Each structure stands twice: as C-alpha cells, then as structure tokens.
Short mmCIF file of C-alpha atoms in Angstrom, two decimals:
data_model
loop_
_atom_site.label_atom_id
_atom_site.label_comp_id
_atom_site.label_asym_id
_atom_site.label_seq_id
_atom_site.Cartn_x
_atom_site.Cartn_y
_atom_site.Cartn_z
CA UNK A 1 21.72 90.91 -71.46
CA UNK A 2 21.55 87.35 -72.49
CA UNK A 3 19.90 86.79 -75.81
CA UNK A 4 17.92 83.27 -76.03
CA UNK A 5 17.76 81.19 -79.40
CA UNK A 6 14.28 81.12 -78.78
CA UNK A 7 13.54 84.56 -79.09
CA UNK A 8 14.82 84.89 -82.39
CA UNK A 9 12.82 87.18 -84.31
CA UNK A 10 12.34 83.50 -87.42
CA UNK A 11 11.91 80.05 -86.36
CA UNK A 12 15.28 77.49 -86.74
CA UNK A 13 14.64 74.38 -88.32
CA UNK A 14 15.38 71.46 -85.92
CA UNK A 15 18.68 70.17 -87.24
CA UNK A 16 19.83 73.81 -87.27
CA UNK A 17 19.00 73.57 -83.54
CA UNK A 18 20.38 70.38 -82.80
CA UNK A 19 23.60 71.97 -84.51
CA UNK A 20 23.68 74.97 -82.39
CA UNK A 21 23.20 73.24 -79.19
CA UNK A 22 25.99 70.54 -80.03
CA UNK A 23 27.77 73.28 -80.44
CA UNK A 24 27.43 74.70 -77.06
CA UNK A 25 26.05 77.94 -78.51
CA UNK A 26 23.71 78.80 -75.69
CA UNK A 27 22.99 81.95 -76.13
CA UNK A 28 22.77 84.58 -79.72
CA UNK A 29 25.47 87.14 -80.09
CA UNK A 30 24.33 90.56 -80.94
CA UNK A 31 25.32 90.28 -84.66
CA UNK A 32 23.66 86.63 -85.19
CA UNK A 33 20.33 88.66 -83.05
CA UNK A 34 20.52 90.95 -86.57
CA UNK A 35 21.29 89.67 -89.21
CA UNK A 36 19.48 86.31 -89.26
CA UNK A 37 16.13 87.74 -89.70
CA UNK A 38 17.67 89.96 -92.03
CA UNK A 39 18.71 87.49 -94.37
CA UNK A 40 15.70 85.28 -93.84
CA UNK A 41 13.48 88.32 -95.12
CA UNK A 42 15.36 88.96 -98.66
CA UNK A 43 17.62 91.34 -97.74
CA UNK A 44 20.74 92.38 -98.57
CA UNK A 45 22.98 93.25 -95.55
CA UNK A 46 26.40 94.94 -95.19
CA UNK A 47 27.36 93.85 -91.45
CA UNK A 48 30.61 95.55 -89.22
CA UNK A 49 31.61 92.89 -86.64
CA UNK A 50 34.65 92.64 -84.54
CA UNK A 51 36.11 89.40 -84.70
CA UNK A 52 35.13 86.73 -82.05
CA UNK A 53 31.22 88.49 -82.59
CA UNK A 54 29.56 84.92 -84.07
CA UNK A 55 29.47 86.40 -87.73
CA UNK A 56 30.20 82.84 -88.73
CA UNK A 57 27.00 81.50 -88.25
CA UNK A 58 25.07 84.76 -88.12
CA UNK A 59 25.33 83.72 -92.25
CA UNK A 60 25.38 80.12 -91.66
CA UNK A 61 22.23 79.42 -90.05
CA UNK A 62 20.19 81.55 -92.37
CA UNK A 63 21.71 80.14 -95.56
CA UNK A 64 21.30 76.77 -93.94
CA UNK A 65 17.75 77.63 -93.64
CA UNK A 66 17.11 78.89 -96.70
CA UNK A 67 18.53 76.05 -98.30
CA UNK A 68 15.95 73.42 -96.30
CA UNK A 69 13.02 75.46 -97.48
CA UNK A 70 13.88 74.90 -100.81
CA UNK A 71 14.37 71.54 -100.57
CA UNK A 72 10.95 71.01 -98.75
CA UNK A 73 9.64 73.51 -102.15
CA UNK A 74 11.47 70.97 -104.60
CA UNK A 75 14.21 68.37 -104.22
CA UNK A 76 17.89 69.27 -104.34
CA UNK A 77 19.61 68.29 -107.42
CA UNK A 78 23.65 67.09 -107.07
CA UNK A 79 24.63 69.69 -109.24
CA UNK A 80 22.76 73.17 -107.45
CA UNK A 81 25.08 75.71 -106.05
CA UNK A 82 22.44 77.21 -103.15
CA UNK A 83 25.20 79.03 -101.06
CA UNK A 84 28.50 80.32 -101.46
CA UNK A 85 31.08 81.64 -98.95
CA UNK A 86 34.57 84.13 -100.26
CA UNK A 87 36.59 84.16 -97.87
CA UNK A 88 40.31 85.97 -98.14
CA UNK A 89 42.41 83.41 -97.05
CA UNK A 90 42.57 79.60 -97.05
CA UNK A 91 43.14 79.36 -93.51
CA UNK A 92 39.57 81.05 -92.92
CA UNK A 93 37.91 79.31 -95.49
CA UNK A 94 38.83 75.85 -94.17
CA UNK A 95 37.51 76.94 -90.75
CA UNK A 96 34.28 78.17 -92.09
CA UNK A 97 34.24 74.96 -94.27
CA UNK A 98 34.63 73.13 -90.92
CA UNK A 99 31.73 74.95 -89.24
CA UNK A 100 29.58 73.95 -92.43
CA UNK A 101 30.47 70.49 -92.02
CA UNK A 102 29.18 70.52 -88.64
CA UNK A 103 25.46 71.63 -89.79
CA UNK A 104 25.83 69.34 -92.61
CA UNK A 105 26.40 66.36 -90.40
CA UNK A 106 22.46 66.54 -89.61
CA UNK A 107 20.74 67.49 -92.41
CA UNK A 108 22.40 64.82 -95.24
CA UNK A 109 20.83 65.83 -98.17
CA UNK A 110 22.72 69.11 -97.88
CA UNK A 111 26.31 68.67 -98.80
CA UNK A 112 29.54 71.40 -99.27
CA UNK A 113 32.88 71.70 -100.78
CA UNK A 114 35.60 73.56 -99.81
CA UNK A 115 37.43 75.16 -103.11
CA UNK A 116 41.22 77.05 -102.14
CA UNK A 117 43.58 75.50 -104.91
CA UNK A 118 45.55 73.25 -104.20
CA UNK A 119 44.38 71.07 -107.39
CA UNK A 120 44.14 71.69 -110.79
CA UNK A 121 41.43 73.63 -112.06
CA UNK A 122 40.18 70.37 -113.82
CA UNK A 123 40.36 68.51 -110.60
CA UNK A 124 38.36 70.79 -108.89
CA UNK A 125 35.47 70.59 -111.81
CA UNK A 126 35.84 67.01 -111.31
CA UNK A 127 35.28 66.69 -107.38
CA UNK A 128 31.98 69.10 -107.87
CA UNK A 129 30.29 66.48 -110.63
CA UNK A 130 31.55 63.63 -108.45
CA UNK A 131 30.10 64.75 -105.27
CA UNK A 132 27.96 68.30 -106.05
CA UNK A 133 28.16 70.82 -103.61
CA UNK A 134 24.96 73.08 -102.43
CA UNK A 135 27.50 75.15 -100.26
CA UNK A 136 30.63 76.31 -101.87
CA UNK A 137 33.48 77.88 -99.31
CA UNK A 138 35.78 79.24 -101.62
CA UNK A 139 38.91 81.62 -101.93
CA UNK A 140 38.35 84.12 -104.83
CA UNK A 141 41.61 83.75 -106.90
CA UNK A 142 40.27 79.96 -107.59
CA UNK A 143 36.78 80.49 -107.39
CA UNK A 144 37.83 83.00 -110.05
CA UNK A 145 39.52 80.47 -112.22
CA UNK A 146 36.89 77.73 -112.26
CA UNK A 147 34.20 80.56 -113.83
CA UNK A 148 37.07 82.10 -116.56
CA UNK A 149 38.78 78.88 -117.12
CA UNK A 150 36.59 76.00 -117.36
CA UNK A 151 37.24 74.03 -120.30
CA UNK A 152 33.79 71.67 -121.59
CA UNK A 153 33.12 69.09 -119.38
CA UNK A 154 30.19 67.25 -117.85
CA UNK A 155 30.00 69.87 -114.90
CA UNK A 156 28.92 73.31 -115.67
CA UNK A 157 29.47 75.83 -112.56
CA UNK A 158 27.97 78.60 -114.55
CA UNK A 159 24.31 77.01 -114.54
CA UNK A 160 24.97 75.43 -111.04
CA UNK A 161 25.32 78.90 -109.79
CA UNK A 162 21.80 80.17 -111.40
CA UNK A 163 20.56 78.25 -108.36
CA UNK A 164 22.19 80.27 -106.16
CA UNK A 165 20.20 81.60 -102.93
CA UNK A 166 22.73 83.57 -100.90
CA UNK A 167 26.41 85.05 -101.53
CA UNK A 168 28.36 86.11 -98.33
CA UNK A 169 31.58 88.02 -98.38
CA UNK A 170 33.62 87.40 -95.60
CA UNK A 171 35.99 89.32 -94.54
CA UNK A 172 35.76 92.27 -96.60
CA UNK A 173 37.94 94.50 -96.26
CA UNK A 174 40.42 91.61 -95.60
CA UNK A 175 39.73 90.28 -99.55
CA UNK A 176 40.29 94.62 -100.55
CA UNK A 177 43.57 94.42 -98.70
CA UNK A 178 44.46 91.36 -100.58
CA UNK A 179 44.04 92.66 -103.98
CA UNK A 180 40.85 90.61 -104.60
CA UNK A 181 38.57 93.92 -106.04
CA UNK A 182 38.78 92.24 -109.70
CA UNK A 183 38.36 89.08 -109.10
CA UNK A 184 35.06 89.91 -106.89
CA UNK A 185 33.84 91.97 -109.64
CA UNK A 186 34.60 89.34 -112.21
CA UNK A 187 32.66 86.55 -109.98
CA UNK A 188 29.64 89.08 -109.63
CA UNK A 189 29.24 88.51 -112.98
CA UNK A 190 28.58 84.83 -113.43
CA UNK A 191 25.99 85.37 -110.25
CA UNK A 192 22.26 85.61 -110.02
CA UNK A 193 20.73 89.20 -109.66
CA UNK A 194 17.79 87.92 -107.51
CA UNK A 195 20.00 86.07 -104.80
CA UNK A 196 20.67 87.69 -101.06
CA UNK A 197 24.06 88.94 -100.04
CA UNK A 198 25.77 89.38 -97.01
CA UNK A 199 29.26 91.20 -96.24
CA UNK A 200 30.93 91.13 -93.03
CA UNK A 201 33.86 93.04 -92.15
CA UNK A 202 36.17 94.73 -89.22
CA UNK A 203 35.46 97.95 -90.84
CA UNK A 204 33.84 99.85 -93.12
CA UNK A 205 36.30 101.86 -95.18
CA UNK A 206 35.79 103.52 -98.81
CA UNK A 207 36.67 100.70 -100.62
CA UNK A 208 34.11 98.99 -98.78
CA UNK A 209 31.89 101.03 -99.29
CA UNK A 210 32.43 100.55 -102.90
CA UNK A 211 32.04 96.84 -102.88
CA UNK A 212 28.88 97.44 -101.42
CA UNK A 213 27.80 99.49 -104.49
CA UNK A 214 28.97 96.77 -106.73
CA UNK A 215 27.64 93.81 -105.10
CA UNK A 216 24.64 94.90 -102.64
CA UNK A 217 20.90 95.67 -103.44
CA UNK A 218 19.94 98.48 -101.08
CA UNK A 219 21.86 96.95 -97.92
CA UNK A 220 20.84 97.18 -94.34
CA UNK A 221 23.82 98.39 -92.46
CA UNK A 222 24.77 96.00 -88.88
CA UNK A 223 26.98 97.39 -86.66
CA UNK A 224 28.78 95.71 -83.73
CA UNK A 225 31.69 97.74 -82.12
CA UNK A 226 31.98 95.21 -79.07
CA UNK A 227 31.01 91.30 -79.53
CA UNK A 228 28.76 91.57 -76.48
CA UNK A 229 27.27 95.23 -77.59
CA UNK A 230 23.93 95.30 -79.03
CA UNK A 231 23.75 95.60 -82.68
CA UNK A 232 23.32 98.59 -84.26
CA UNK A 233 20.71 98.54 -87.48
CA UNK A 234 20.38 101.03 -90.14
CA UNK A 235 19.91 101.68 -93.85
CA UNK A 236 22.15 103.68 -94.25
CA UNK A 237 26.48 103.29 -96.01
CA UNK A 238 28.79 104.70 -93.72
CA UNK A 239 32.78 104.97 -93.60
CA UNK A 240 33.83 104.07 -90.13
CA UNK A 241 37.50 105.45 -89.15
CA UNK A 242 37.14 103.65 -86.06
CA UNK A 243 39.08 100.83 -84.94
CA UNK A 244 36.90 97.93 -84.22
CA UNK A 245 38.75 96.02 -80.98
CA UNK A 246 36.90 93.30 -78.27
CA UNK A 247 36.64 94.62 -75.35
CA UNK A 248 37.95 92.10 -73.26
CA UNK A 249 41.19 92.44 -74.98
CA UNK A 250 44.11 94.14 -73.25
CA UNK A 251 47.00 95.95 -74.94
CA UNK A 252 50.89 96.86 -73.92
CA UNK A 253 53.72 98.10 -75.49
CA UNK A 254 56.97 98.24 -74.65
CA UNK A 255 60.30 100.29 -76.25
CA UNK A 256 63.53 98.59 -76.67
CA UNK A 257 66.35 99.62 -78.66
CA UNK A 258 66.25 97.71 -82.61
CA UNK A 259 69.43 95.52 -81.44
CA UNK A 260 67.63 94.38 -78.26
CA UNK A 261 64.17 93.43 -79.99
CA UNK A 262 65.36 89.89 -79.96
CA UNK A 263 66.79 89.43 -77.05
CA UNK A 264 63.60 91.06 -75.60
CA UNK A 265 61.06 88.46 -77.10
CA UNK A 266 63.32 85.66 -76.20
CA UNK A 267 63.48 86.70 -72.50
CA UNK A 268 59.91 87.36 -72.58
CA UNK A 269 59.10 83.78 -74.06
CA UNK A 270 61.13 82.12 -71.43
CA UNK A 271 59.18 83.62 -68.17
CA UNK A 272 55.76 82.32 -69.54
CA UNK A 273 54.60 79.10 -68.29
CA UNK A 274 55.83 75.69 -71.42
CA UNK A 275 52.14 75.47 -71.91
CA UNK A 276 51.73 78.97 -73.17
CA UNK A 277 50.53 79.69 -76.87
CA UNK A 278 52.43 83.02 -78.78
CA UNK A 279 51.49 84.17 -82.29
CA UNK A 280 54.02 86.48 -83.10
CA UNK A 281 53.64 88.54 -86.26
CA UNK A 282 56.58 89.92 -88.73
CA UNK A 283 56.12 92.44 -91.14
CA UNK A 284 58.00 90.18 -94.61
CA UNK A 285 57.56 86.45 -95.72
CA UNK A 286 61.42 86.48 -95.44
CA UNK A 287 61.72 87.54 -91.83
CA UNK A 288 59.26 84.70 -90.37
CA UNK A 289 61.24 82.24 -92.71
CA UNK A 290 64.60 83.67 -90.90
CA UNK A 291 63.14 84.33 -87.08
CA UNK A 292 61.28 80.57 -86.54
CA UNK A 293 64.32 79.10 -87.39
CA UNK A 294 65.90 81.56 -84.66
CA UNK A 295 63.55 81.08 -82.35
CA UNK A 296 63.38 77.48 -82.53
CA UNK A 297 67.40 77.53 -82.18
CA UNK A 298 67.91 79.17 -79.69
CA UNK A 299 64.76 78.06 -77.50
CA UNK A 300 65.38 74.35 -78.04
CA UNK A 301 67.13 72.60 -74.89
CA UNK A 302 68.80 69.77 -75.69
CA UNK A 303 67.29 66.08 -74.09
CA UNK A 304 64.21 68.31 -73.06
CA UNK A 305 60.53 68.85 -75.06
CA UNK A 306 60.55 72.27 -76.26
CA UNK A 307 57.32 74.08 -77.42
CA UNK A 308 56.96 73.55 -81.38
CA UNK A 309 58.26 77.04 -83.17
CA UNK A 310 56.06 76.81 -86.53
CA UNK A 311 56.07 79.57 -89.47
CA UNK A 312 53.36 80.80 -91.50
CA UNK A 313 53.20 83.37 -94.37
CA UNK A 314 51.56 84.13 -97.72
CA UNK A 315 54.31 82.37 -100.02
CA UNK A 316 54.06 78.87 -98.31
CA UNK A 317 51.51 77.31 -100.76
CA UNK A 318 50.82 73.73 -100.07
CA UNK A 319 52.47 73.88 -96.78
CA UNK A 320 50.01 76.40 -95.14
CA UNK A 321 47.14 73.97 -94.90
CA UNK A 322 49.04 71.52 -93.28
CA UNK A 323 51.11 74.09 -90.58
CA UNK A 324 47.44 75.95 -90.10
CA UNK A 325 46.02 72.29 -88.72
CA UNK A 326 48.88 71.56 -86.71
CA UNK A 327 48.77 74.81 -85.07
CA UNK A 328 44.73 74.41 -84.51
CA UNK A 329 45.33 70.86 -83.13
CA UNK A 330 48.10 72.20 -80.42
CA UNK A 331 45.18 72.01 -77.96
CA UNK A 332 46.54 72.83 -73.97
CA UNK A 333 49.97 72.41 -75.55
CA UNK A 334 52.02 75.88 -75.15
CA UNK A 335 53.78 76.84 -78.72
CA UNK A 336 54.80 79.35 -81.13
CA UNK A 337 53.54 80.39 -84.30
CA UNK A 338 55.45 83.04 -86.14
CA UNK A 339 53.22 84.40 -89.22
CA UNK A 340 52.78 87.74 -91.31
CA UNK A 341 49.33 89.23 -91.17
CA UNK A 342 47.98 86.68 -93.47
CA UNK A 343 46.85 85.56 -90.04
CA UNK A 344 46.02 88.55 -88.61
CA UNK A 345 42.27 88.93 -88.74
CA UNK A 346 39.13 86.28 -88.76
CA UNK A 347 41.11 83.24 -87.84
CA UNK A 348 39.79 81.16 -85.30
CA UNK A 349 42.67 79.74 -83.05
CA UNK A 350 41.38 78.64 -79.39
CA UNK A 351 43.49 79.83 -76.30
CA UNK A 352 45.78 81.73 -77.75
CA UNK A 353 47.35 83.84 -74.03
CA UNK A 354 49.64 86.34 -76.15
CA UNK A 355 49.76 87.92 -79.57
CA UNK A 356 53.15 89.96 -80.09
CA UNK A 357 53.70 92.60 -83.17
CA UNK A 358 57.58 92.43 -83.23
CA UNK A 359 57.32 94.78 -86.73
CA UNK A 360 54.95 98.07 -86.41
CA UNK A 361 51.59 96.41 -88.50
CA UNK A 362 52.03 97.93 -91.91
CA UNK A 363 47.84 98.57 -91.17
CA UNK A 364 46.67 99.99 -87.89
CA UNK A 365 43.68 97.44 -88.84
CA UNK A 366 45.87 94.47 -88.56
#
C-alpha cells in the first residue's frame, strides 16, 4: 500500500514540499508515516528502522518544520542552534549534512553546518560566529570537544544550544558500538530538558535501551522490520534480538579453504560485468591497507582502464572524506571499495550490485 504525502497525519510547509518532490520522494515510507506526527506533537520517540527505510527525513522534515514555525513565532537569530543531528561516523554525517542542504536550498533563512573535525576546535567556533548554524550535523567526539573545550570567544555554543528544538540520534546502536556512551552522556548535559528527541537505530539492544533512559522523556517506540512494512507504534522499551534485514536483499555464502579466499574473490571479481560496484569488507584497518593494494595489483591490466580499487577504514583521518566522495561520485562506473565496518551500516551509496564479507563480521549486526 502506497502511502501519499498528502495524507500525512500534519500539514508540510511548502518549501518542505517543494523539497520532497525535487527529490523524487513520491510516496511516505512506513517509518516517515510515524514518526513525523510524532515529533510534530512533542514527543519523544525511540524508532527501529532497517536501513534504506527513509529515517533520514522521517527527522528531517519535522525538525525542518519545527524550525519554520518558530521563525514565523519570532525571527531567527545567526547564533540559535534549533536542531542537531549525532551521527557515528563522518561518512554518515556528511550525507545527512547533504540531505539538509537540499531543504535548506528553499527556505534561506534556515542555514546548517556540518561539524566532524577536521579543524581545530577554534576553527570550528569560528565558522559557527561567521556563518551561525540553526542545524548542526555533528560527530560526537567533536561535538564533544567544542562543549568541554571552548576557550572565551565571541561565540558561545552553550547558550546557542538553549535554543535548541529537537536532538536526533542517529544511528544508535552504531554510536554504542563505537564507544560514544560518554561522550553522549556528557553532550546531554549542555542540552535543553524541554527539547524533543528522536533515536533511530537497526536494533534495539540493552545498551539501547539504556540510552533511551538517559536521553528520552517517556518515548514512543517505532518499529519497522521491512522498509516497505507498516510501522509498528507503541509505548512501550523493548530489546529486540532480531536481526533487522530489507527484504529485497538476497544472501549467499560460499566455503573455500583460508589459502583459496583470495584467489576466490579475485575470480569472482573478474566474471562480473567492468561496470560492476563491490564493497568488500575486512575485519582490521591493516588488512584493507594490505588487500586494496592486492587487489588493485593484481586486477590492473596494463594499457587498459581498470575499475578504481579504493580503501577505507577508521584510521584514515583526513583521507576518508575525500575517498568517501570519490566513491559516492563513481556513478554507472563499476569499482571497488575495500573498507572495515566503519561502513557497514547507514551509509548511503547508490547501486551498489555486491557486498562481500571476506572476514566473518566481528557483529552479526554488521
């Protein structure tokens, strides 16, 4: 069953329309169906989504619209932090950031800024009293530093943020795996009681749960097992142990002696068509370092194109940002990108036609 914009359960604003439709989103998804009334209404919510389910701007468009009704209740200042997005990873806060942009681009009093490192802290504090930012997309280790660190200066994030309308976690249990418990309870702290939050996450494990606890006010429980499933609403914390997989997605395995692994992936490489995209994920930081350099090797042909090899992993610092675009910007071309599971969940990369574990995931989640 198709669900229609127009029988959402709140009106859109008409540049959050003209958004949507520029973005060819014809129809809602069952989790976007939820939770934007939900959000609209004051309430906290605690959403499990698989990924591909439209959780991106099921907290978009509401915090979008909550931000326009304030302006129409009192002008935006420069310096008012309305929204902010954690997200685990720079890679998926730079596509969210993208997605904001988009909304952005027609309403132009509304401005964000996308805050991952990359800069000093300093230089960061500088770029929000140059430009302000009502949306913030952040990553929580710097987000982190910019509340604990901030020396005196003529920006000061701590009253920005009393402004602030609506917190969303993003991948949850993603920032839990990460290590990111502390720093999420530290950043609570410099936040606004009276403000709406939303978390969003594969699944909803115990430490979940906990976060919840910590950083929800009586949270309405969304459910999606299957992006195309209705949405399941309650009021009710739960543990899932279920795994959370699309349903249009097809699985296969196949057993090979350790010796033959490689030998196994390169053969299989070679019968896809040049135009096909791999992401092939390795358990350590040092083994995609060693295998794209293998891969690329041995897979080059000498006076002929070959199909970019890049890596990715957790210890490449500046380099990520600029690997993570090329890869997004590969388009119909085929090519390979060999990562650890810092890339495993919540990253949006179009037409990807095979994902290969060459390592047993270290989580059955990833």
């Amino acid at each position: 069953m198709q669900l229609n914009w127009d029988n959402l359960k709140v009106k859109m604003s008409d540049p959050v329309r003209t958004t949507v439709r520029e973005m060819k989103f014809e129809a809602m998804t069952p989790v976007q169906a939820a939770c934007i009334p939900l959000l609209l209404s004051n309430k906290d919510i605690a959403a499990e989504a698989v990924t591909g389910s439209g959780k991106t701007c099921a907290f978009l468009i509401p915090m979008i619209e909550l931000i326009l009704k304030r302006h129409k209740e009192k002008p935006l200042q420069k310096h008012e932090i309305l929204g902010l997005v954690i997200s685990p990873t720079r890679e998926l806060a730079t596509q969210t950031s993208e997605i904001v942009d988009k909304f952005c681009a027609n309403i132009p009093h509304v401005n964000q800024l996308l805050i991952v490192g990359g800069n000093s802290v300093n230089q960061d504090i500088a770029k929000l009293y140059k430009q302000g930012g009502h949306i913030i997309v952040a990553t929580p280790g710097r987000l982190e530093d910019l509340l604990t660190r901030q020396k005196i200066s003529d920006y000061n994030i701590h009253l920005a943020l009393k402004s602030l309308e609506m917190l969303i976690l993003d991948e949850a249990d993603r920032l839990l795996e990460l290590g990111f418990e502390k720093s999420l309870n530290a950043i609570f702290q410099y936040l606004p009681s009276q403000r709406r939050t939303g978390l969003f996450s594969a699944t909803q494990t115990k430490q979940v749960a906990l976060l919840i606890r910590a950083g929800l006010r009586n949270p309405v429980m969304v459910t999606v097992k299957e992006k195309n499933n209705a949405a399941n609403v309650t009021g009710e914390t739960s543990v899932s142990n279920d795994l959370s997989t699309p349903s249009t997605l097809s699985n296969y395995y196949m057993i090979v002696e350790p010796k033959l692994k490689l030998a196994t992936l390169i053969s299989f490489i070679r019968t896809q068509d040049p135009h096909t995209k791999f992401i092939v994920f390795f358990s350590t930081c040092a083994a995609v370092e060693y295998f794209s350099y293998v891969l690329n090797s041995i897979l080059s042909v000498p006076g002929q194109a070959s199909r970019p090899v890049l890596a990715l992993h957790g210890k490449m610092r500046e380099r990520r940002h600029k690997i993570f675009g090329e890869v997004r910007a590969w388009g119909s071309k085929g090519g390979i990108l060999v990562c650890t599971d810092l890339m495993a969940r919540g990253v949006d990369i179009p037409c990807v036609d095979w994902v290969v574990q060459y390592d047993v995931p270290g989580s059955e989640l990833n």
